[in-house]
Amino acid sequence: MTHTENSQVQSPRSILDARPEHSADSPVSVHAMTVAYNRKPVLWDVDYDAPSNALVAIVGPNGAGKSTLIKACLGLIPRASGTVEFWGKPYKQSRSLIGYVPQRESVDWDFPVSALDVVCMGRYRKIGWCRPVTKSHKRAALEALARVGMEDFATRQISQLSGGQQQRVFLARALTQEADLYFMDEPFAGVDASTERAIIEVLRELRANGKTVIVVHHDLQSVPEYFDHVLLLNMRVVAAGPVSEVFTAENLQKTYGGRLTLLAEAAEAVARAAKGT
Amino acid sequence: MSDPIVDANSIIETLTLQGGFNTNAVILGTSLLGVAAGVIGAFALLRKRSLTADALSHATLPGIAAAFLISSALGFSGRSMPVLMLGAAISGILGVACIHLILQHTRLKEDAAIGIVLSVFFGVGIVLLSVVQSSTSGSAAGLNHYIYGQTAAMIRSDAYLMGGIGIIASLIALIMLKEFMVVCFNESFARSMGMPVWLIDSIMLALVVLITVAGLQAVGLILIVAMLIIPPAAARFWTDRLWKLVLFSALIGGLSGYSGATISALFPRKPAGSVIVLVAGSIFILSMLFAPTRGVLADTIRRIRLRVRIARDHVLESLYEIEIGHVGIEHPKAASWLIQLLCFKGWIERNNGKLNLTETGRTQGQRIHRNHLLWEQYLVSYADIAPTHVDWSVDQVEHVLSDELIHALVLALKKRGLTIPPLDGGTS
């Protein structure tokens, strides 16, 4: 773990040392987190306090560690160093308040279950060990399917759904978790236009109900339109804050290392959004 | 050496459980074991752990031999079934632990780790067996039966133990259906909810161990894995629902166990294990070939029908394009059966050796022609593909476009201000 020690020596800590390590009202507060795969760090010294009641995009190039950040927060992969707190408490005590949408490609969609079965999985914590899924839980799952416009597909086997429909099933499953904070890993990846609209509608609904949603996002153009806050990531936090302040050409240049052809276009989108609002 | 001649009477007696109390107990026990193996195998299959189960069963052999040696040395009867099963379970679990250790501490992949553990443990087992045979008297000879299985040597209490384990293991699996399902489908989601995935995996592994050691006597350690893999693999062809998969798999496993034990009771030289595997294997082959929708036959029929449809569409499209005066379209040269099919459907008619579209045929031809144009325009304007390069992909796609997709296509093209070929009127 020599990498970690080095990085802690090198990074300027004076500002951070002056304040408490974790903010108790932040839905998720990451402090000095380093994550390594096979001892090779993929995320260095992440410090981040997510705002309450906001839609947050995590943006960065391939291999920037966007998914890794989410998974490390949820304890799905081990952290080499650092801590994560949710509303000032460790993950184990706040689990019931957190929902998760994994990457669609991470599962085998030929699995012999229906859309409704998958959505019901979001209720398993509430149902408890070795108990069957009752009617009331099924009703909650059907309601969640209706919220993403998928009520007619409840009994479909999941391999018969299109990519966008599969993504909506995953979203519905997270909705049944009735969480206050959601992590979503690339929910907009490879979906059709109507699914994208359905998802963003659900995200706005969640925000209107006081929830926080942290989304790994790959489409720079839509960041200003969809999100309030942005976290620019490239193995380290390049910048984080409100989209209007942070989502600048300069910061994107820093994040993507200048090899980005969409940069100019995205910067224009920011300018347009700033004028519009 | 051939088996004694069996008359029809005794076959019926055995099949209907009238072949004596001992025989019945063995048949019943093996059937229950088959049911349990089908249930638990379904989860092993979905968790992609079937080969781990194979390594586990091979790794039981040194445990069996060691248990025999130790209990003989302590002055007990070496052939006590529970003692041998305990030894088998311990060394089987050790084998799985070794796989995990290799995976954790080296860069080897799972297939290599499984292969190494399986063969090394089995080799150690064979060596230990030879030690047993050279050091002790005739009572040790029976240990060989645990490799290939031998129902004929089983006594009633063995059968009860086997059936009892089968019932308990099945019940545990059914109670934990929900937990097994989410871990098999989406492990990371299960962990994000705080489910102890390692514990659930361990329970699943423990059930596989139970089935393996329970089946040692009847099926043998080499073939027991077939009872875990083949029934769920066969059942998967018939259903898309987990509970049905488990149910069908249990039925196939139970049927295999029942027929294996029965045939083995009638012909004592036929080892039950191999008969069970042959029955399960036959069911698998039948399922693979003839199952609706997922079977090979159904799949082939679907593909042929699609090809016929595409060939049919091409004829209609060419005839339509000739009608509207496209130049350079050759009169379609289709196989005579295809022409006959189209005539039979009333889409074309023969007139002086030439083919003409009927009214319904024209509508079809126009629709296909329009799909072709729409898709071509879309590719050229949206995907920046040169018009000369689109023909092949268009020919593939135009036949499978759904009404929904065509509607979306029209909208997309309208957005770009492109002219949409009309569906009526027929001139372009």
Tab-separated table of N, CA and C in Angstrom, chain B residues 169-283:
chain	number	residue	atom	x	y	z
B	169	ALA	N	-32.356	-31.362	2.192
B	169	ALA	CA	-31.647	-30.434	1.297
B	169	ALA	C	-32.635	-29.703	0.387
B	170	SER	N	-33.632	-30.433	-0.146
B	170	SER	CA	-34.615	-29.781	-1.016
B	170	SER	C	-35.391	-28.715	-0.256
B	171	LEU	N	-35.792	-29.043	0.967
B	171	LEU	CA	-36.575	-28.083	1.746
B	171	LEU	C	-35.770	-26.815	2.016
B	172	ILE	N	-34.501	-26.981	2.391
B	172	ILE	CA	-33.669	-25.799	2.649
B	172	ILE	C	-33.590	-24.936	1.381
B	173	ALA	N	-33.370	-25.600	0.234
B	173	ALA	CA	-33.257	-24.842	-1.017
B	173	ALA	C	-34.552	-24.100	-1.327
B	174	LEU	N	-35.703	-24.730	-1.076
B	174	LEU	CA	-36.973	-24.073	-1.384
B	174	LEU	C	-37.234	-22.906	-0.449
B	175	ILE	N	-36.881	-23.074	0.833
B	175	ILE	CA	-37.069	-21.982	1.785
B	175	ILE	C	-36.218	-20.779	1.388
B	176	MET	N	-35.031	-21.059	0.854
B	176	MET	CA	-34.110	-19.959	0.532
B	176	MET	C	-34.162	-19.560	-0.941
B	177	LEU	N	-35.238	-19.949	-1.621
B	177	LEU	CA	-35.360	-19.674	-3.054
B	177	LEU	C	-35.079	-18.204	-3.399
B	178	LYS	N	-35.675	-17.317	-2.621
B	178	LYS	CA	-35.568	-15.880	-2.876
B	178	LYS	C	-34.115	-15.413	-2.753
B	179	GLU	N	-33.451	-15.846	-1.701
B	179	GLU	CA	-32.063	-15.439	-1.475
B	179	GLU	C	-31.147	-16.005	-2.560
B	180	PHE	N	-31.346	-17.293	-2.879
B	180	PHE	CA	-30.527	-17.901	-3.925
B	180	PHE	C	-30.739	-17.170	-5.252
B	181	MET	N	-32.005	-16.823	-5.531
B	181	MET	CA	-32.336	-16.206	-6.806
B	181	MET	C	-31.597	-14.882	-6.977
B	182	VAL	N	-31.638	-14.029	-5.972
B	182	VAL	CA	-31.032	-12.702	-6.139
B	182	VAL	C	-29.507	-12.811	-6.196
B	183	VAL	N	-28.928	-13.734	-5.445
B	183	VAL	CA	-27.470	-13.889	-5.494
B	183	VAL	C	-27.036	-14.435	-6.860
B	184	CYS	N	-27.818	-15.382	-7.396
B	184	CYS	CA	-27.477	-15.934	-8.705
B	184	CYS	C	-27.646	-14.888	-9.802
B	185	PHE	N	-28.692	-14.085	-9.715
B	185	PHE	CA	-28.985	-13.139	-10.787
B	185	PHE	C	-28.099	-11.905	-10.717
B	186	ASN	N	-27.959	-11.340	-9.544
B	186	ASN	CA	-27.300	-10.041	-9.444
B	186	ASN	C	-26.627	-9.910	-8.090
B	187	GLU	N	-25.427	-10.485	-8.018
B	187	GLU	CA	-24.710	-10.544	-6.754
B	187	GLU	C	-24.439	-9.151	-6.176
B	188	SER	N	-24.024	-8.210	-7.044
B	188	SER	CA	-23.646	-6.904	-6.505
B	188	SER	C	-24.855	-6.193	-5.911
B	189	PHE	N	-26.019	-6.383	-6.515
B	189	PHE	CA	-27.217	-5.770	-5.957
B	189	PHE	C	-27.552	-6.383	-4.597
B	190	ALA	N	-27.430	-7.712	-4.512
B	190	ALA	CA	-27.683	-8.388	-3.236
B	190	ALA	C	-26.754	-7.840	-2.158
B	191	ARG	N	-25.486	-7.651	-2.534
B	191	ARG	CA	-24.539	-7.139	-1.538
B	191	ARG	C	-24.844	-5.703	-1.172
B	192	SER	N	-25.296	-4.899	-2.148
B	192	SER	CA	-25.612	-3.510	-1.832
B	192	SER	C	-26.772	-3.429	-0.846
B	193	MET	N	-27.637	-4.438	-0.836
B	193	MET	CA	-28.738	-4.458	0.132
B	193	MET	C	-28.288	-5.007	1.473
B	194	GLY	N	-27.030	-5.412	1.549
B	194	GLY	CA	-26.524	-5.922	2.809
B	194	GLY	C	-26.733	-7.410	3.007
B	195	MET	N	-27.064	-8.130	1.938
B	195	MET	CA	-27.218	-9.573	2.110
B	195	MET	C	-25.836	-10.215	2.206
B	196	PRO	N	-25.634	-11.131	3.149
B	196	PRO	CA	-24.339	-11.788	3.274
B	196	PRO	C	-24.154	-12.819	2.169
B	197	VAL	N	-23.616	-12.363	1.043
B	197	VAL	CA	-23.506	-13.229	-0.129
B	197	VAL	C	-22.653	-14.458	0.172
B	198	TRP	N	-21.574	-14.251	0.945
B	198	TRP	CA	-20.701	-15.402	1.241
B	198	TRP	C	-21.449	-16.461	2.023
B	199	LEU	N	-22.349	-16.031	2.915
B	199	LEU	CA	-23.106	-17.012	3.711
B	199	LEU	C	-24.085	-17.770	2.813
B	200	ILE	N	-24.766	-17.037	1.940
B	200	ILE	CA	-25.723	-17.669	1.038
B	200	ILE	C	-24.999	-18.636	0.102
B	201	ASP	N	-23.827	-18.198	-0.400
B	201	ASP	CA	-23.017	-19.087	-1.232
B	201	ASP	C	-22.581	-20.325	-0.451
B	202	SER	N	-22.231	-20.121	0.812
B	202	SER	CA	-21.776	-21.260	1.623
B	202	SER	C	-22.911	-22.258	1.844
B	203	ILE	N	-24.116	-21.733	2.057
B	203	ILE	CA	-25.258	-22.635	2.234
B	203	ILE	C	-25.500	-23.428	0.953
B	204	MET	N	-25.395	-22.708	-0.195
B	204	MET	CA	-25.566	-23.387	-1.468
B	204	MET	C	-24.521	-24.485	-1.629
B	205	LEU	N	-23.286	-24.165	-1.254
B	205	LEU	CA	-22.204	-25.144	-1.351
B	205	LEU	C	-22.456	-26.317	-0.407
B	206	ALA	N	-22.921	-26.009	0.794
B	206	ALA	CA	-23.191	-27.066	1.766
B	206	ALA	C	-24.247	-28.032	1.225
B	207	LEU	N	-25.254	-27.489	0.533
B	207	LEU	CA	-26.285	-28.357	-0.037
B	207	LEU	C	-25.692	-29.257	-1.125
B	208	VAL	N	-24.790	-28.702	-1.924
B	208	VAL	CA	-24.129	-29.512	-2.952
B	208	VAL	C	-23.313	-30.625	-2.275
B	209	VAL	N	-22.638	-30.266	-1.188
B	209	VAL	CA	-21.857	-31.273	-0.437
B	209	VAL	C	-22.786	-32.376	0.063
B	210	LEU	N	-23.917	-31.978	0.621
B	210	LEU	CA	-24.878	-32.967	1.147
B	210	LEU	C	-25.304	-33.933	0.049
B	211	ILE	N	-25.676	-33.393	-1.097
B	211	ILE	CA	-26.121	-34.243	-2.210
B	211	ILE	C	-25.003	-35.175	-2.641
B	212	THR	N	-23.801	-34.619	-2.735
B	212	THR	CA	-22.668	-35.423	-3.194
B	212	THR	C	-22.404	-36.596	-2.262
B	213	VAL	N	-22.316	-36.321	-0.965
B	213	VAL	CA	-21.981	-37.415	-0.046
B	213	VAL	C	-23.155	-38.383	0.091
B	214	ALA	N	-24.379	-37.862	-0.018
B	214	ALA	CA	-25.528	-38.766	0.077
B	214	ALA	C	-25.576	-39.707	-1.122
B	215	GLY	N	-25.097	-39.207	-2.273
B	215	GLY	CA	-25.185	-40.002	-3.485
B	215	GLY	C	-23.984	-40.891	-3.731
B	216	LEU	N	-22.992	-40.825	-2.850
B	216	LEU	CA	-21.763	-41.602	-3.067
B	216	LEU	C	-22.048	-43.069	-3.324
B	217	GLN	N	-22.900	-43.653	-2.457
B	217	GLN	CA	-23.123	-45.090	-2.533
B	217	GLN	C	-23.913	-45.482	-3.770
B	218	ALA	N	-24.982	-44.707	-4.032
B	218	ALA	CA	-25.882	-45.103	-5.117
B	218	ALA	C	-25.322	-44.735	-6.484
B	219	VAL	N	-24.752	-43.526	-6.588
B	219	VAL	CA	-24.360	-43.010	-7.901
B	219	VAL	C	-22.849	-43.030	-8.080
B	220	GLY	N	-22.132	-42.834	-7.009
B	220	GLY	CA	-20.683	-42.792	-7.104
B	220	GLY	C	-20.187	-41.380	-7.319
B	221	LEU	N	-18.943	-41.143	-6.914
B	221	LEU	CA	-18.484	-39.753	-6.903
B	221	LEU	C	-18.167	-39.208	-8.289
B	222	ILE	N	-17.933	-40.078	-9.261
B	222	ILE	CA	-17.609	-39.554	-10.594
B	222	ILE	C	-18.859	-39.044	-11.289
B	223	LEU	N	-19.971	-39.742	-11.123
B	223	LEU	CA	-21.160	-39.399	-11.895
B	223	LEU	C	-22.188	-38.569	-11.129
B	224	ILE	N	-21.965	-38.357	-9.816
B	224	ILE	CA	-22.971	-37.613	-9.051
B	224	ILE	C	-23.165	-36.207	-9.630
B	225	VAL	N	-22.098	-35.632	-10.190
B	225	VAL	CA	-22.209	-34.272	-10.709
B	225	VAL	C	-23.204	-34.212	-11.868
B	226	ALA	N	-23.344	-35.349	-12.593
B	226	ALA	CA	-24.314	-35.378	-13.690
B	226	ALA	C	-25.726	-35.154	-13.167
B	227	MET	N	-26.014	-35.675	-11.972
B	227	MET	CA	-27.356	-35.489	-11.395
B	227	MET	C	-27.589	-34.040	-11.003
B	228	LEU	N	-26.491	-33.305	-10.775
B	228	LEU	CA	-26.631	-31.892	-10.425
B	228	LEU	C	-26.726	-31.012	-11.675
B	229	ILE	N	-26.075	-31.413	-12.747
B	229	ILE	CA	-26.015	-30.542	-13.933
B	229	ILE	C	-27.115	-30.859	-14.949
B	230	ILE	N	-27.271	-32.152	-15.281
B	230	ILE	CA	-28.111	-32.485	-16.443
B	230	ILE	C	-29.599	-32.148	-16.230
B	231	PRO	N	-30.206	-32.517	-15.094
B	231	PRO	CA	-31.643	-32.194	-14.969
B	231	PRO	C	-31.964	-30.707	-15.106
B	232	PRO	N	-31.236	-29.780	-14.426
B	232	PRO	CA	-31.585	-28.365	-14.647
B	232	PRO	C	-31.287	-27.903	-16.061
B	233	ALA	N	-30.196	-28.425	-16.666
B	233	ALA	CA	-29.884	-28.012	-18.040
B	233	ALA	C	-31.002	-28.445	-18.983
B	234	ALA	N	-31.545	-29.664	-18.767
B	234	ALA	CA	-32.660	-30.126	-19.594
B	234	ALA	C	-33.904	-29.294	-19.316
B	235	ALA	N	-34.155	-29.013	-18.041
B	235	ALA	CA	-35.361	-28.274	-17.661
B	235	ALA	C	-35.347	-26.854	-18.229
B	236	ARG	N	-34.163	-26.276	-18.367
B	236	ARG	CA	-34.053	-24.899	-18.850
B	236	ARG	C	-34.653	-24.732	-20.247
B	237	PHE	N	-34.646	-25.828	-21.036
B	237	PHE	CA	-35.214	-25.738	-22.367
B	237	PHE	C	-36.727	-25.542	-22.349
B	238	TRP	N	-37.359	-25.911	-21.269
B	238	TRP	CA	-38.823	-25.931	-21.250
B	238	TRP	C	-39.446	-24.714	-20.604
B	239	THR	N	-38.673	-23.901	-19.924
B	239	THR	CA	-39.311	-22.828	-19.175
B	239	THR	C	-38.425	-21.607	-19.020
B	240	ASP	N	-39.077	-20.486	-18.772
B	240	ASP	CA	-38.402	-19.219	-18.528
B	240	ASP	C	-38.678	-18.707	-17.123
B	241	ARG	N	-39.174	-19.584	-16.250
B	241	ARG	CA	-39.475	-19.153	-14.887
B	241	ARG	C	-38.684	-19.999	-13.898
B	242	LEU	N	-38.184	-19.357	-12.885
B	242	LEU	CA	-37.308	-20.066	-11.953
B	242	LEU	C	-38.030	-21.198	-11.231
B	243	TRP	N	-39.249	-20.929	-10.739
B	243	TRP	CA	-39.915	-21.974	-9.951
B	243	TRP	C	-40.249	-23.181	-10.819
B	244	LYS	N	-40.561	-22.918	-12.099
B	244	LYS	CA	-40.824	-24.034	-12.998
B	244	LYS	C	-39.531	-24.772	-13.321
B	245	LEU	N	-38.450	-24.016	-13.469
B	245	LEU	CA	-37.153	-24.640	-13.718
B	245	LEU	C	-36.815	-25.602	-12.582
B	246	VAL	N	-37.012	-25.139	-11.358
B	246	VAL	CA	-36.721	-25.975	-10.188
B	246	VAL	C	-37.633	-27.198	-10.172
B	247	LEU	N	-38.911	-26.973	-10.470
B	247	LEU	CA	-39.880	-28.077	-10.455
B	247	LEU	C	-39.547	-29.116	-11.526
B	248	PHE	N	-39.339	-28.660	-12.769
B	248	PHE	CA	-39.038	-29.595	-13.861
B	248	PHE	C	-37.735	-30.327	-13.603
B	249	SER	N	-36.761	-29.576	-13.103
B	249	SER	CA	-35.455	-30.169	-12.819
B	249	SER	C	-35.599	-31.258	-11.759
B	250	ALA	N	-36.423	-30.994	-10.742
B	250	ALA	CA	-36.662	-31.984	-9.692
B	250	ALA	C	-37.335	-33.228	-10.281
B	251	LEU	N	-38.309	-33.004	-11.165
B	251	LEU	CA	-39.002	-34.134	-11.779
B	251	LEU	C	-38.048	-34.978	-12.631
B	252	ILE	N	-37.241	-34.316	-13.435
B	252	ILE	CA	-36.305	-35.045	-14.287
B	252	ILE	C	-35.294	-35.795	-13.429
B	253	GLY	N	-34.794	-35.132	-12.375
B	253	GLY	CA	-33.851	-35.789	-11.469
B	253	GLY	C	-34.483	-36.988	-10.785
B	254	GLY	N	-35.726	-36.800	-10.309
B	254	GLY	CA	-36.427	-37.882	-9.621
B	254	GLY	C	-36.671	-39.067	-10.546
B	255	LEU	N	-37.101	-38.769	-11.774
B	255	LEU	CA	-37.360	-39.823	-12.750
B	255	LEU	C	-36.071	-40.584	-13.076
B	256	SER	N	-34.976	-39.845	-13.223
B	256	SER	CA	-33.691	-40.490	-13.515
B	256	SER	C	-33.281	-41.400	-12.364
B	257	GLY	N	-33.417	-40.876	-11.147
B	257	GLY	CA	-33.036	-41.672	-9.968
B	257	GLY	C	-33.886	-42.927	-9.858
B	258	TYR	N	-35.196	-42.768	-10.064
B	258	TYR	CA	-36.128	-43.889	-9.970
B	258	TYR	C	-35.786	-44.965	-11.000
B	259	SER	N	-35.624	-44.538	-12.269
B	259	SER	CA	-35.381	-45.554	-13.289
B	259	SER	C	-33.995	-46.176	-13.137
B	260	GLY	N	-33.026	-45.368	-12.713
B	260	GLY	CA	-31.691	-45.921	-12.519
B	260	GLY	C	-31.680	-46.999	-11.461
B	261	ALA	N	-32.315	-46.714	-10.330
B	261	ALA	CA	-32.332	-47.682	-9.225
B	261	ALA	C	-33.137	-48.923	-9.610
B	262	THR	N	-34.228	-48.700	-10.352
B	262	THR	CA	-35.073	-49.840	-10.740
B	262	THR	C	-34.329	-50.780	-11.685
B	263	ILE	N	-33.724	-50.205	-12.711
B	263	ILE	CA	-32.998	-51.033	-13.672
B	263	ILE	C	-31.854	-51.746	-12.979
B	264	SER	N	-31.202	-51.032	-12.061
B	264	SER	CA	-30.098	-51.635	-11.337
B	264	SER	C	-30.581	-52.773	-10.430
B	265	ALA	N	-31.814	-52.657	-9.936
B	265	ALA	CA	-32.367	-53.726	-9.100
B	265	ALA	C	-32.681	-54.958	-9.944
B	266	LEU	N	-33.094	-54.738	-11.195
B	266	LEU	CA	-33.428	-55.851	-12.076
B	266	LEU	C	-32.170	-56.512	-12.630
B	267	PHE	N	-31.189	-55.685	-12.952
B	267	PHE	CA	-29.936	-56.212	-13.496
B	267	PHE	C	-28.808	-55.793	-12.567
B	268	PRO	N	-28.520	-56.581	-11.551
B	268	PRO	CA	-27.600	-56.133	-10.500
B	268	PRO	C	-26.208	-55.779	-11.021
B	269	ARG	N	-25.859	-56.203	-12.211
B	269	ARG	CA	-24.520	-55.859	-12.687
B	269	ARG	C	-24.458	-54.457	-13.292
B	270	LYS	N	-25.620	-53.911	-13.633
B	270	LYS	CA	-25.625	-52.562	-14.204
B	270	LYS	C	-25.511	-51.554	-13.060
B	271	PRO	N	-24.418	-50.776	-13.023
B	271	PRO	CA	-24.280	-49.802	-11.938
B	271	PRO	C	-25.354	-48.717	-12.059
B	272	ALA	N	-26.003	-48.437	-10.939
B	272	ALA	CA	-27.116	-47.488	-10.945
B	272	ALA	C	-26.677	-46.130	-11.451
B	273	GLY	N	-25.482	-45.696	-11.048
B	273	GLY	CA	-25.011	-44.356	-11.424
B	273	GLY	C	-25.056	-44.133	-12.914
B	274	SER	N	-24.515	-45.084	-13.672
B	274	SER	CA	-24.460	-44.852	-15.114
B	274	SER	C	-25.850	-44.920	-15.732
B	275	VAL	N	-26.713	-45.792	-15.203
B	275	VAL	CA	-28.077	-45.847	-15.743
B	275	VAL	C	-28.797	-44.527	-15.482
B	276	ILE	N	-28.620	-43.991	-14.269
B	276	ILE	CA	-29.244	-42.699	-13.942
B	276	ILE	C	-28.783	-41.629	-14.919
B	277	VAL	N	-27.490	-41.582	-15.166
B	277	VAL	CA	-26.947	-40.565	-16.053
B	277	VAL	C	-27.467	-40.764	-17.474
B	278	LEU	N	-27.587	-42.031	-17.898
B	278	LEU	CA	-28.092	-42.279	-19.249
B	278	LEU	C	-29.537	-41.822	-19.395
B	279	VAL	N	-30.356	-42.088	-18.381
B	279	VAL	CA	-31.753	-41.632	-18.439
B	279	VAL	C	-31.803	-40.112	-18.485
B	280	ALA	N	-31.047	-39.464	-17.574
B	280	ALA	CA	-31.043	-37.999	-17.549
B	280	ALA	C	-30.518	-37.460	-18.874
B	281	GLY	N	-29.475	-38.101	-19.390
B	281	GLY	CA	-28.898	-37.651	-20.654
B	281	GLY	C	-29.892	-37.758	-21.799
B	282	SER	N	-30.675	-38.846	-21.830
B	282	SER	CA	-31.682	-38.990	-22.886
B	282	SER	C	-32.715	-37.882	-22.786
B	283	ILE	N	-33.158	-37.600	-21.551
B	283	ILE	CA	-34.145	-36.528	-21.387
B	283	ILE	C	-33.551	-35.201	-21.857
